[in-house]
Short mmCIF file of C-alpha atoms (C1' of nucleotides) in Angstrom, two decimals:
data_model
loop_
_atom_site.label_atom_id
_atom_site.label_comp_id
_atom_site.label_asym_id
_atom_site.label_seq_id
_atom_site.Cartn_x
_atom_site.Cartn_y
_atom_site.Cartn_z
CA MET A 1 -94.57 17.89 11.35
CA LEU A 2 -93.09 16.23 8.15
CA GLU A 3 -93.99 12.92 9.35
CA GLN A 4 -97.79 13.96 9.26
CA MET A 5 -97.46 14.74 5.49
CA ALA A 6 -98.52 12.49 2.92
CA GLY A 7 -95.64 13.30 0.61
CA HIS A 8 -92.97 12.62 3.06
CA LEU A 9 -94.35 9.38 4.07
CA ILE A 10 -94.82 8.34 0.53
CA ARG A 11 -91.14 9.47 -0.18
CA ARG A 12 -89.99 7.24 2.57
CA LEU A 13 -91.92 4.42 1.37
CA HIS A 14 -90.62 4.74 -2.06
CA GLN A 15 -87.09 4.78 -0.35
CA ARG A 16 -87.66 1.75 1.56
CA SER A 17 -89.07 0.09 -1.55
CA THR A 18 -85.89 0.69 -3.64
CA GLN A 19 -83.53 -0.06 -0.78
CA VAL A 20 -85.36 -3.71 -0.24
CA PHE A 21 -85.38 -4.22 -4.19
CA GLN A 22 -81.64 -3.56 -4.32
CA SER A 23 -80.47 -5.61 -1.35
CA GLU A 24 -82.79 -8.58 -1.98
CA MET A 25 -81.75 -8.59 -5.71
CA GLN A 26 -78.09 -8.36 -5.06
CA LYS A 27 -78.49 -11.14 -2.28
CA ALA A 28 -80.02 -13.04 -5.21
CA GLY A 29 -77.17 -12.26 -7.59
CA PHE A 30 -78.94 -9.87 -9.76
CA ASP A 31 -77.55 -6.54 -10.99
CA LEU A 32 -80.79 -4.76 -11.86
CA THR A 33 -82.41 -1.60 -10.85
CA PRO A 34 -86.06 -1.26 -10.28
CA VAL A 35 -86.62 0.43 -13.59
CA GLN A 36 -84.36 -1.85 -15.38
CA PHE A 37 -86.48 -4.87 -14.19
CA ALA A 38 -89.64 -3.24 -15.02
CA ALA A 39 -88.34 -2.41 -18.32
CA LEU A 40 -87.26 -5.99 -18.91
CA GLU A 41 -90.54 -7.48 -17.74
CA VAL A 42 -92.80 -5.45 -19.96
CA LEU A 43 -90.39 -6.52 -22.79
CA ARG A 44 -90.85 -10.14 -21.91
CA THR A 45 -94.75 -10.02 -22.42
CA ASN A 46 -94.48 -7.25 -25.18
CA PRO A 47 -91.78 -8.02 -27.49
CA GLY A 48 -91.09 -5.67 -30.15
CA ILE A 49 -92.65 -2.51 -28.81
CA ASP A 50 -91.11 0.86 -29.20
CA GLN A 51 -89.47 3.09 -26.57
CA ALA A 52 -92.44 5.43 -26.57
CA SER A 53 -94.66 2.52 -25.92
CA LEU A 54 -92.55 1.10 -23.17
CA SER A 55 -92.23 4.47 -21.46
CA ALA A 56 -95.99 4.83 -21.54
CA MET A 57 -96.52 1.44 -20.16
CA ILE A 58 -94.20 1.84 -17.12
CA ALA A 59 -94.80 5.76 -16.68
CA TYR A 60 -91.31 7.10 -17.29
CA ASP A 61 -90.86 9.91 -19.85
CA ARG A 62 -88.99 8.95 -22.94
CA ALA A 63 -85.75 10.73 -22.02
CA THR A 64 -85.29 8.49 -18.96
CA ILE A 65 -86.02 5.48 -20.75
CA GLY A 66 -83.67 6.18 -23.47
CA GLY A 67 -80.89 6.00 -20.67
CA VAL A 68 -82.17 2.77 -19.06
CA ILE A 69 -82.31 1.22 -22.58
CA ASP A 70 -78.84 2.28 -23.27
CA ARG A 71 -77.64 0.52 -20.02
CA LEU A 72 -79.77 -2.56 -20.69
CA GLU A 73 -78.29 -2.80 -24.19
CA HIS A 74 -74.88 -2.27 -23.04
CA LYS A 75 -75.28 -5.45 -20.53
CA GLY A 76 -76.47 -7.35 -23.54
CA LEU A 77 -79.84 -7.97 -22.19
CA VAL A 78 -81.91 -6.00 -24.77
CA GLU A 79 -81.52 -5.35 -28.60
CA ARG A 80 -82.64 -1.88 -30.24
CA ALA A 81 -83.33 -1.85 -34.03
CA VAL A 82 -84.88 0.65 -36.31
CA SER A 83 -88.52 0.07 -37.07
CA GLU A 84 -89.36 -0.82 -40.63
CA SER A 85 -92.63 0.74 -40.56
CA ASP A 86 -91.66 3.90 -38.76
CA ARG A 87 -88.06 4.98 -39.20
CA ARG A 88 -88.10 7.23 -36.07
CA ALA A 89 -89.07 4.43 -33.91
CA ARG A 90 -86.63 2.08 -32.20
CA ILE A 91 -88.08 -1.45 -31.65
CA LEU A 92 -86.95 -3.30 -28.61
CA ASN A 93 -86.46 -7.08 -28.00
CA LEU A 94 -84.88 -9.15 -25.10
CA THR A 95 -81.96 -11.06 -25.97
CA GLU A 96 -81.65 -14.62 -25.00
CA SER A 97 -79.66 -13.55 -21.97
CA GLY A 98 -82.36 -10.79 -21.20
CA ARG A 99 -84.95 -13.58 -21.25
CA ARG A 100 -83.29 -15.70 -18.96
CA VAL A 101 -82.47 -12.94 -16.43
CA VAL A 102 -85.95 -11.73 -16.31
CA GLU A 103 -87.59 -15.18 -15.93
CA SER A 104 -85.16 -16.00 -13.00
CA ALA A 105 -85.63 -12.56 -11.46
CA LEU A 106 -89.26 -12.69 -11.45
CA PRO A 107 -89.88 -14.84 -8.44
CA VAL A 108 -87.38 -13.02 -6.36
CA VAL A 109 -89.04 -9.60 -7.30
CA ARG A 110 -92.50 -11.10 -6.42
CA MET A 111 -91.03 -12.31 -3.11
CA LEU A 112 -89.52 -8.87 -2.13
CA GLN A 113 -92.83 -7.24 -2.56
CA THR A 114 -94.18 -8.37 0.60
CA GLU A 115 -90.85 -7.58 2.39
CA ILE A 116 -91.15 -4.06 1.51
CA LEU A 117 -94.55 -3.95 3.62
CA SER A 118 -93.32 -6.44 6.13
CA ASN A 119 -94.75 -4.32 9.01
CA LEU A 120 -98.33 -4.88 7.76
CA ASP A 121 -100.06 -8.13 8.01
CA ASP A 122 -101.76 -9.73 5.02
CA ALA A 123 -105.11 -8.08 5.36
CA GLU A 124 -103.32 -4.81 6.16
CA ARG A 125 -101.24 -5.11 3.09
CA LYS A 126 -104.09 -5.92 0.74
CA GLN A 127 -106.02 -2.88 2.17
CA PHE A 128 -103.06 -0.51 1.61
CA LEU A 129 -102.35 -1.75 -2.06
CA ALA A 130 -106.03 -1.21 -2.63
CA PHE A 131 -105.80 2.31 -1.42
CA ALA A 132 -102.80 3.01 -3.41
CA ARG A 133 -104.43 1.57 -6.71
CA GLN A 134 -107.68 3.71 -5.75
CA ALA A 135 -105.21 6.96 -5.49
CA LEU A 136 -103.72 6.16 -8.62
CA SER A 137 -106.88 5.24 -10.50
CA GLN A 138 -106.59 8.02 -12.96
CA GLU A 139 -103.19 7.30 -13.79
CA LEU A 140 -103.49 3.53 -14.02
CA GLU A 141 -106.78 3.90 -15.71
CA MET B 1 -98.47 -7.78 -13.55
CA LEU B 2 -96.55 -4.68 -12.55
CA GLU B 3 -99.58 -2.94 -11.42
CA GLN B 4 -100.11 -5.72 -8.74
CA MET B 5 -96.61 -4.94 -7.44
CA ALA B 6 -96.36 -3.00 -4.08
CA GLY B 7 -92.93 -1.42 -5.28
CA HIS B 8 -94.44 -0.18 -8.64
CA LEU B 9 -97.49 1.31 -6.89
CA ILE B 10 -95.39 3.17 -4.18
CA ARG B 11 -93.10 4.48 -7.24
CA ARG B 12 -96.18 5.83 -9.00
CA LEU B 13 -97.49 7.59 -5.74
CA HIS B 14 -94.36 9.06 -5.32
CA GLN B 15 -94.24 10.24 -8.88
CA ARG B 16 -97.81 11.51 -8.33
CA SER B 17 -96.86 13.18 -5.16
CA THR B 18 -93.66 15.19 -6.42
CA GLN B 19 -95.93 16.23 -9.71
CA VAL B 20 -98.58 17.72 -7.48
CA PHE B 21 -96.03 19.34 -5.27
CA GLN B 22 -94.33 20.86 -8.20
CA SER B 23 -97.46 22.09 -10.01
CA GLU B 24 -99.13 23.29 -6.79
CA MET B 25 -96.05 25.19 -5.62
CA GLN B 26 -95.50 26.92 -8.84
CA LYS B 27 -99.03 27.86 -9.14
CA ALA B 28 -98.49 29.82 -5.59
CA GLY B 29 -95.17 31.31 -7.01
CA PHE B 30 -92.83 29.12 -5.08
CA ASP B 31 -89.39 27.76 -6.59
CA LEU B 32 -88.82 24.92 -4.33
CA THR B 33 -88.54 21.02 -4.86
CA PRO B 34 -89.91 18.73 -2.09
CA VAL B 35 -86.49 18.17 -0.64
CA GLN B 36 -85.60 21.61 -0.45
CA PHE B 37 -88.81 22.52 1.37
CA ALA B 38 -88.12 19.77 3.82
CA ALA B 39 -84.74 21.16 4.57
CA LEU B 40 -85.92 24.56 4.93
CA GLU B 41 -88.89 23.32 7.49
CA VAL B 42 -86.62 21.50 9.45
CA LEU B 43 -84.14 24.30 9.66
CA ARG B 44 -87.15 26.52 10.70
CA THR B 45 -87.89 24.51 13.65
CA ASN B 46 -84.12 23.50 14.55
CA PRO B 47 -81.88 26.36 13.56
CA GLY B 48 -78.05 25.77 14.07
CA ILE B 49 -77.97 22.07 13.36
CA ASP B 50 -75.20 20.70 11.06
CA GLN B 51 -75.64 18.87 7.69
CA ALA B 52 -75.12 15.28 9.28
CA SER B 53 -78.24 16.10 11.76
CA LEU B 54 -80.27 17.60 8.91
CA SER B 55 -79.77 14.47 6.71
CA ALA B 56 -80.69 12.01 9.56
CA MET B 57 -83.74 14.03 10.43
CA ILE B 58 -85.10 14.02 6.77
CA ALA B 59 -83.62 10.79 5.92
CA TYR B 60 -81.30 11.57 3.16
CA ASP B 61 -77.69 10.70 3.00
CA ARG B 62 -74.96 13.48 3.61
CA ALA B 63 -74.02 13.63 0.08
CA THR B 64 -77.48 14.42 -1.28
CA ILE B 65 -77.97 17.02 1.42
CA GLY B 66 -74.61 18.74 0.54
CA GLY B 67 -75.73 19.46 -3.02
CA VAL B 68 -79.58 20.44 -1.72
CA ILE B 69 -77.76 23.09 0.67
CA ASP B 70 -75.61 24.12 -2.10
CA ARG B 71 -78.68 25.11 -4.05
CA LEU B 72 -80.40 26.74 -1.17
CA GLU B 73 -77.34 28.72 -0.12
CA HIS B 74 -77.24 29.80 -3.75
CA LYS B 75 -80.82 31.04 -3.71
CA GLY B 76 -79.93 33.08 -0.51
CA LEU B 77 -82.20 31.05 1.64
CA VAL B 78 -79.60 29.24 3.89
CA GLU B 79 -76.36 30.20 5.47
CA ARG B 80 -73.48 27.83 6.15
CA ALA B 81 -70.81 28.28 8.71
CA VAL B 82 -68.08 26.31 10.13
CA SER B 83 -69.06 25.14 13.63
CA GLU B 84 -67.01 26.60 16.44
CA SER B 85 -67.07 23.42 18.55
CA ASP B 86 -66.24 21.02 15.69
CA ARG B 87 -64.48 22.55 12.87
CA ARG B 88 -65.48 19.71 10.66
CA ALA B 89 -69.12 20.41 10.92
CA ARG B 90 -71.02 22.90 8.88
CA ILE B 91 -73.76 24.76 11.17
CA LEU B 92 -76.97 25.75 9.04
CA ASN B 93 -79.20 28.48 9.54
CA LEU B 94 -82.16 30.25 7.41
CA THR B 95 -81.67 33.67 6.34
CA GLU B 96 -84.31 36.35 6.71
CA SER B 97 -85.34 35.52 3.18
CA GLY B 98 -85.23 31.71 3.90
CA ARG B 99 -87.61 32.23 7.02
CA ARG B 100 -90.20 34.25 5.12
CA VAL B 101 -90.06 31.86 2.17
CA VAL B 102 -90.91 28.69 4.47
CA GLU B 103 -93.25 30.32 6.49
CA SER B 104 -95.36 31.31 3.38
CA ALA B 105 -94.98 28.02 1.64
CA LEU B 106 -96.13 26.18 4.88
CA PRO B 107 -99.96 26.53 4.25
CA VAL B 108 -99.64 25.90 0.41
CA VAL B 109 -97.64 22.61 1.35
CA ARG B 110 -100.16 21.70 3.98
CA MET B 111 -103.05 21.98 1.36
CA LEU B 112 -101.32 20.10 -1.27
CA GLN B 113 -101.14 16.87 1.02
CA THR B 114 -104.60 16.12 0.62
CA GLU B 115 -104.59 16.73 -3.30
CA ILE B 116 -101.84 13.96 -3.59
CA LEU B 117 -104.42 11.47 -2.29
CA SER B 118 -107.80 13.18 -3.80
CA ASN B 119 -109.09 9.87 -4.95
CA LEU B 120 -109.45 9.05 -1.28
CA ASP B 121 -112.11 10.51 1.11
CA ASP B 122 -111.10 11.60 4.42
CA ALA B 123 -111.50 8.23 6.19
CA GLU B 124 -109.58 6.38 3.44
CA ARG B 125 -106.89 8.90 3.42
CA LYS B 126 -106.43 8.69 7.32
CA GLN B 127 -106.31 4.97 7.14
CA PHE B 128 -103.82 4.84 4.35
CA LEU B 129 -101.57 7.20 6.12
CA ALA B 130 -101.71 5.27 9.31
CA PHE B 131 -100.80 2.23 7.19
CA ALA B 132 -97.97 4.15 5.63
CA ARG B 133 -96.64 5.10 9.15
CA GLN B 134 -97.00 1.32 10.36
CA ALA B 135 -95.08 0.32 7.39
CA LEU B 136 -92.23 2.61 8.30
CA SER B 137 -92.38 2.16 11.81
CA GLN B 138 -88.79 1.18 12.25
CA GLU B 139 -87.45 3.83 9.98
CA LEU B 140 -89.51 6.72 11.65
CA GLU B 141 -88.98 5.95 15.26
"C1'" DT C 1 -48.69 11.67 24.14
"C1'" DA C 2 -48.94 8.86 20.03
"C1'" DC C 3 -51.71 5.93 17.37
"C1'" DA C 4 -55.98 3.94 15.87
"C1'" DT C 5 -60.71 4.82 15.06
"C1'" DA C 6 -64.62 7.62 13.95
"C1'" DT C 7 -67.12 11.30 12.18
"C1'" DA C 8 -68.32 15.50 8.97
"C1'" DA C 9 -68.02 17.00 4.63
"C1'" DT C 10 -66.74 16.93 -0.27
"C1'" DA C 11 -65.58 14.79 -4.63
"C1'" DA C 12 -66.40 11.44 -8.15
"C1'" DG C 13 -69.19 8.21 -10.39
"C1'" DT C 14 -73.56 5.87 -11.52
"C1'" DA C 15 -78.60 5.88 -12.13
"C1'" DT C 16 -83.06 7.66 -12.11
"C1'" DA C 17 -86.41 11.57 -13.28
"C1'" DC C 18 -87.96 15.30 -15.82
"C1'" DA C 19 -88.02 19.64 -18.78
"C1'" DT C 20 -86.76 21.89 -23.09
"C1'" DA C 21 -84.79 21.97 -27.54
"C1'" DC C 22 -83.48 19.69 -31.65
"C1'" DT C 23 -83.29 16.51 -35.52
"C1'" DT C 24 -85.73 13.04 -38.37
"C1'" DT C 25 -89.53 11.14 -40.12
"C1'" DA C 26 -94.77 10.81 -40.63
"C1'" DA C 27 -99.15 12.39 -40.91
"C1'" DA C 28 -102.48 15.71 -41.83
"C1'" DT C 29 -104.36 19.43 -44.61
"C1'" DA C 30 -104.52 23.21 -47.77
"C1'" DT D 1 -98.33 17.79 -53.92
"C1'" DA D 2 -96.53 21.37 -50.91
"C1'" DT D 3 -96.84 22.85 -46.26
"C1'" DT D 4 -97.78 22.65 -41.58
"C1'" DT D 5 -98.24 19.82 -37.54
"C1'" DA D 6 -97.16 16.09 -34.86
"C1'" DA D 7 -94.28 12.32 -33.07
"C1'" DA D 8 -89.99 9.24 -31.82
"C1'" DG D 9 -85.75 9.60 -30.11
"C1'" DT D 10 -81.58 12.12 -28.78
"C1'" DA D 11 -78.94 15.86 -26.49
"C1'" DT D 12 -78.57 19.04 -22.59
"C1'" DG D 13 -79.11 20.73 -18.34
"C1'" DT D 14 -80.93 20.63 -13.43
"C1'" DA D 15 -81.98 18.06 -9.24
"C1'" DT D 16 -82.34 14.22 -6.69
"C1'" DA D 17 -80.28 9.77 -4.62
"C1'" DC D 18 -76.90 6.73 -3.42
"C1'" DT D 19 -72.06 4.43 -3.05
"C1'" DT D 20 -67.14 4.72 -2.27
"C1'" DA D 21 -63.09 7.33 -1.43
"C1'" DT D 22 -60.67 11.20 0.53
"C1'" DT D 23 -59.65 15.11 3.47
"C1'" DA D 24 -59.84 17.24 7.97
"C1'" DT D 25 -60.73 16.86 12.31
"C1'" DA D 26 -62.21 14.77 16.92
"C1'" DT D 27 -62.10 11.03 20.00
"C1'" DG D 28 -60.78 6.84 22.38
"C1'" DT D 29 -57.08 4.20 24.08
"C1'" DA D 30 -52.28 2.19 24.70
#
DNA sequence: TACATATAATAAGTATACATACTTTAAATA
DNA sequence: TATTTAAAGTATGTATACTTATTATATGTA
């Protein structure tokens, strides 16, 4: 019954995805959640953006990102500064440690993506991901 | 970059899934989260199970289910009683109100499943869900 | 039967996730 | 320029989600 429902299957996939992420990352010696990694990776390629831009880019709301950045700042991976041009905004940048961590984590994160869908072969996985992107075409725009 | 990653796409799908669920259910006049509905639906077809069995059936850990049942009990949809045969266990049953709510919510929940994947046509959606089940074959068994 | 082990549930702690309200600051406009 | 409106971030509250520890109760075994 539930097993037939898209919502249930998607939730189970998400659950598997985060479990694989956590266990593979821990195995590789990293203490990062999926959101924390996503934030660091976006800051690596977009240094100096503010929290609102970051949350738009990875599709989290502002309140959630505020907490994520709190924890990354506390770990010494991100620095937060009041914007000169807009004193409401907080400008974000990786610290040196933050840069080292994302750069070394990136290959591990790339690897673990196929592990999430390890029951699909290469062609099936590509097809599945193409369907996923199509399902999200509005959101990903 | 992130958009290429399975984990990111799956998270976005999950996000869309819960958003569609919340908005469609609210539109239909129901105040139920996806987990709460899943719990009620399993209790409808498996009355009298305990919390551990329920959490195994919908793949949540016991701690999470404890809180979910708290809220359903508070809404008057579920009753919790100490098991006669095992006094550690809590036997769960729908109340009359709980039964009415699941039964009337079920068609709405069925409908909204296709809305979650509305950018896929029927054949694509079937194929996508088949891949999802295959990806989860170990977990679902 | 006594003891070790295992299980059901709860408690406590961390981290998403989102809605709503509030404060501060910018931008638009009358 | 004064006022309205909007945007950035924080605070608060609710609901997952999971980990580890604790308590109560069963069960397996010496």
